[in-house]
Amino acid sequence: MVFLLPSTFYAPSLLKHFFTFVLQMITKTTSGNGITTTRLPVNSFGEKVFHREIMRQYLSESALEGIARWERGKSISSELADEIANALRQWATERGATHYTHWFHPLTGLTAEKHENFYEAIQGKVLSGFNGSELLQQEPDASSFPSGGLRSTFEARGYTAWDPTSPPFIYGRTLCIPSVYISYTGEALDYKTPLLCSIEALNRSALKVVALFYRGVERVYPTLGVEQEFFLIEKSLYERRLDLMLTGRTLIGAPSPRGQQMEDHYFGSIPERVLAFFEELEAEAWRLGIPLKTRHNEVAPAQYECAPIFEDLNVAIDHNQLLMDLIQRTARRHGLEALFHEKPFAGINGSGKHNNWSLATSTGINLLAPGKNTRENLRFFSILSIVLRALYRHADLLRATIATPGNEHRLGGNEAPPSILSVFLGTQVSQAVEALEKVPELPKLPEKTAISLYIPQLPPVLRDNTDRNRTAPFAFTGSKFEFRAVGASAHCAPAMIVLNAAVAESMEEFRERVGAYRENGLSREAAILTVTREFLQESRPIRFDGNSYDPAWHAEAAKRGLSVSFHVPQVLRAYISPSTRELFGRFNILSEVELNARYEVRLERYVKALGIELHTLLEMLRTQVIPIALRYQSEILQLMAMPTFQAWSSALAPEKTPQHHIAETLQTHLEGLWKAIRNAETTWQAIENLPSAEERANWVHEHLRPMMAELRYHADKIEMLLPADYYPLPRYADILFRL
Ligand code: ADP
Ligand code: MG
């Protein structure tokens, strides 16, 4: 897709809805859980956000009218841009900001910023360095970010351009202006550009379906609530582990005798230090307009989670990126380190990011909420069938979005959703869907029923119409879908772009088929029911309510034609499949060139991540583990050479002594390590010489990973033999049970 800059750039039609959201949030309060006495700054919600109320205070009537026209698709004049920039600068500097930056989302998965002073001194005069043109557009170097070959170092130009659908905010002393990032030739170099396109496509397609049920809906927009998991560990311990510092996970480490067996961490009482961290985090998040609502201990020791109330999807993703940065900074102020890696510690739970997704209309209807009357239920089952069919058709692409080196360790572990993409609907919705598949009649969903407790003093407990199933990667949870396979460190956009686009496609096809049946004389309701039924039948293989951890499910899934293997480089191939090209081309989300570039970036990053892991591991082995093992071994050997030892052990054969056993076991693993190190080095050299990113990634997956497992095996055995005061690295038990 090609953008014209700056004035005809993306129409900010979502702006209005977003600001309504912010204002709604301002009036919300949280319910305390009784542990903390510090109050949330309820009145300061959003005080660092340039939201609509603030705009009214800082902009003239005519500027507000200009913005309203802009929202209806008219281009923005340079005078209007200047006035908004002036207002922004005044508002931000009054609140202590000194710099501004376009805040964007390059393909690193992190956000990027280049701070500029609000003022510039030219020939002794101080002038404004922030006017309309700087607000609309900036020019970072495009060659220093991953571009998958779209930009080479001699073609450095790239542009960032203001995304007016996400409001500017003050972070630290910098005014951040959410922006898209594109190349000189107009290709997207970021996550936000295709995300906005997917939201727009979804809106257009969904409106056609929504018109079958309701009048007066001007816009349909996806909503997102992200549950964010992470570990918090003592910073001083983190700093003593090169693997944590450089790769985010422990590359070696023998298991702690106690892990999560007792199931006592989940929802346990939050430790004091962590509570203090959360209080500061929540207060600052609220000032930034991030509506954090929930905090709790997660399943693994030292693992936590927080979640905001859902918002407009684009804003929710900006907020999640910002929140991760805020978590990191706040943790450090408390002497802690936050780990977002998908599997920082072997043998205990990893971390994910549950993406709760739904569709809302501008009239306030949640399209995935089961209804109370026939019309609403018809709408519910139609939209449900559309989402299921979308998932079924593009399951492989959705898997590609979450196929990362970190998730390779997490997914399929005995606590995380498996990498087979299936959807859980829950007994009642499943039964209704199955009935509808058989007979084209609208099924009824039972109302929430009370659970009998036989204790008259207790209030009634209502049963939801879906149960929970922790094992499904994609679950219907009452009024939204929850995609749980997104990694904790991941940017949410890739998965959400695919979901939006896939649903847009099925919306279009739903509407077309309904139209065709109507022409053949079916009533509106009969036509809708018929297509709903067809979509449900078509997508049947992806529905699975059973235990996805059960190994039998793998065989069953394969029989159903679902992808089972999680060979990351091969999973990534979905980015360049004909169906992806067609889907993204149809809605102008990403062109073939852009998709190829993204595929390339993902492969390269996979190889680089594993390369960094390998070299970090080798360094730790050579400079920490092996020298200490040798020192201990030589001490034992010296001891064994002493006359006293020989006198003591004369009754025994020397090889039956514990000294001999320890020295010999160390020797076995040192030899194993040494051999594996040399193998890994040769393999890495061979990988580097392979001609394509695809081959390099395949080799990494197939050859390098087993070697790293072998290195770890020997290193962990050695760790278990070394004296505690010799072993240079903090161990699992020290790290996980410190707080
Ligand atoms: P559950 O316990 O079923 O996961 P929660 O109420 O804890 O549900 O919600 C988890 C996340 O889902 C929260 O961020 C919440 O705001 C979000 N959520 C709830 N409803 C919706 C919706 N309609 N669209 C998107 N996210 C939603
Ligand atoms: Mg949840």
Short mmCIF file of C-alpha atoms and ligand atoms in Angstrom, two decimals, residues 223-227 294 307-311 354 356-359 366 468 470 477 479-482, ligand 1:
data_model
loop_
_atom_site.label_atom_id
_atom_site.label_comp_id
_atom_site.label_asym_id
_atom_site.label_seq_id
_atom_site.Cartn_x
_atom_site.Cartn_y
_atom_site.Cartn_z
CA THR A 223 -11.92 -4.20 20.98
CA LEU A 224 -8.96 -5.67 22.82
CA GLY A 225 -8.11 -6.37 26.44
CA VAL A 226 -4.58 -7.76 26.95
CA GLU A 227 -3.76 -9.84 30.01
CA THR A 294 -6.50 -6.50 37.64
CA ALA A 307 -4.72 -6.56 32.83
CA PRO A 308 -6.49 -3.38 31.82
CA ILE A 309 -10.13 -2.96 30.87
CA PHE A 310 -10.53 -3.50 27.14
CA GLU A 311 -10.33 -0.58 24.74
CA HIS A 354 -4.00 -13.28 26.39
CA ASN A 356 -9.29 -10.78 24.47
CA TRP A 357 -10.91 -9.67 21.25
CA SER A 358 -14.42 -8.71 20.30
CA LEU A 359 -16.36 -6.42 17.97
CA ASN A 366 -20.98 -6.15 21.58
CA ARG A 468 -13.29 -22.39 31.15
CA ARG A 470 -7.24 -23.48 29.99
CA THR A 477 -15.25 -16.73 26.97
CA SER A 479 -18.81 -12.39 25.05
CA LYS A 480 -15.36 -12.31 23.46
CA PHE A 481 -12.69 -14.59 22.08
CA GLU A 482 -9.45 -15.04 23.97
P1 ADP B 1 -11.74 -13.78 31.83
O1 ADP B 1 -11.52 -13.95 33.29
O2 ADP B 1 -12.86 -14.51 31.24
O3 ADP B 1 -10.48 -13.87 31.04
P2 ADP B 1 -11.85 -11.00 32.40
O4 ADP B 1 -13.10 -10.29 32.82
O5 ADP B 1 -10.80 -11.23 33.40
O6 ADP B 1 -12.28 -12.31 31.68
O7 ADP B 1 -11.27 -10.21 31.21
C1 ADP B 1 -10.04 -10.44 30.67
C2 ADP B 1 -9.83 -9.30 29.72
O8 ADP B 1 -10.83 -9.34 28.70
C3 ADP B 1 -9.93 -7.91 30.34
O9 ADP B 1 -8.92 -7.10 29.82
C4 ADP B 1 -11.29 -7.47 29.89
O10 ADP B 1 -11.42 -6.06 29.84
C5 ADP B 1 -11.31 -8.06 28.49
N1 ADP B 1 -12.63 -8.06 27.88
C6 ADP B 1 -13.83 -8.19 28.48
N2 ADP B 1 -14.82 -7.98 27.55
C7 ADP B 1 -14.21 -7.71 26.37
C8 ADP B 1 -14.66 -7.36 25.07
N3 ADP B 1 -15.95 -7.26 24.78
N4 ADP B 1 -13.74 -7.13 24.12
C9 ADP B 1 -12.43 -7.22 24.40
N5 ADP B 1 -11.95 -7.52 25.59
C10 ADP B 1 -12.82 -7.76 26.59
#
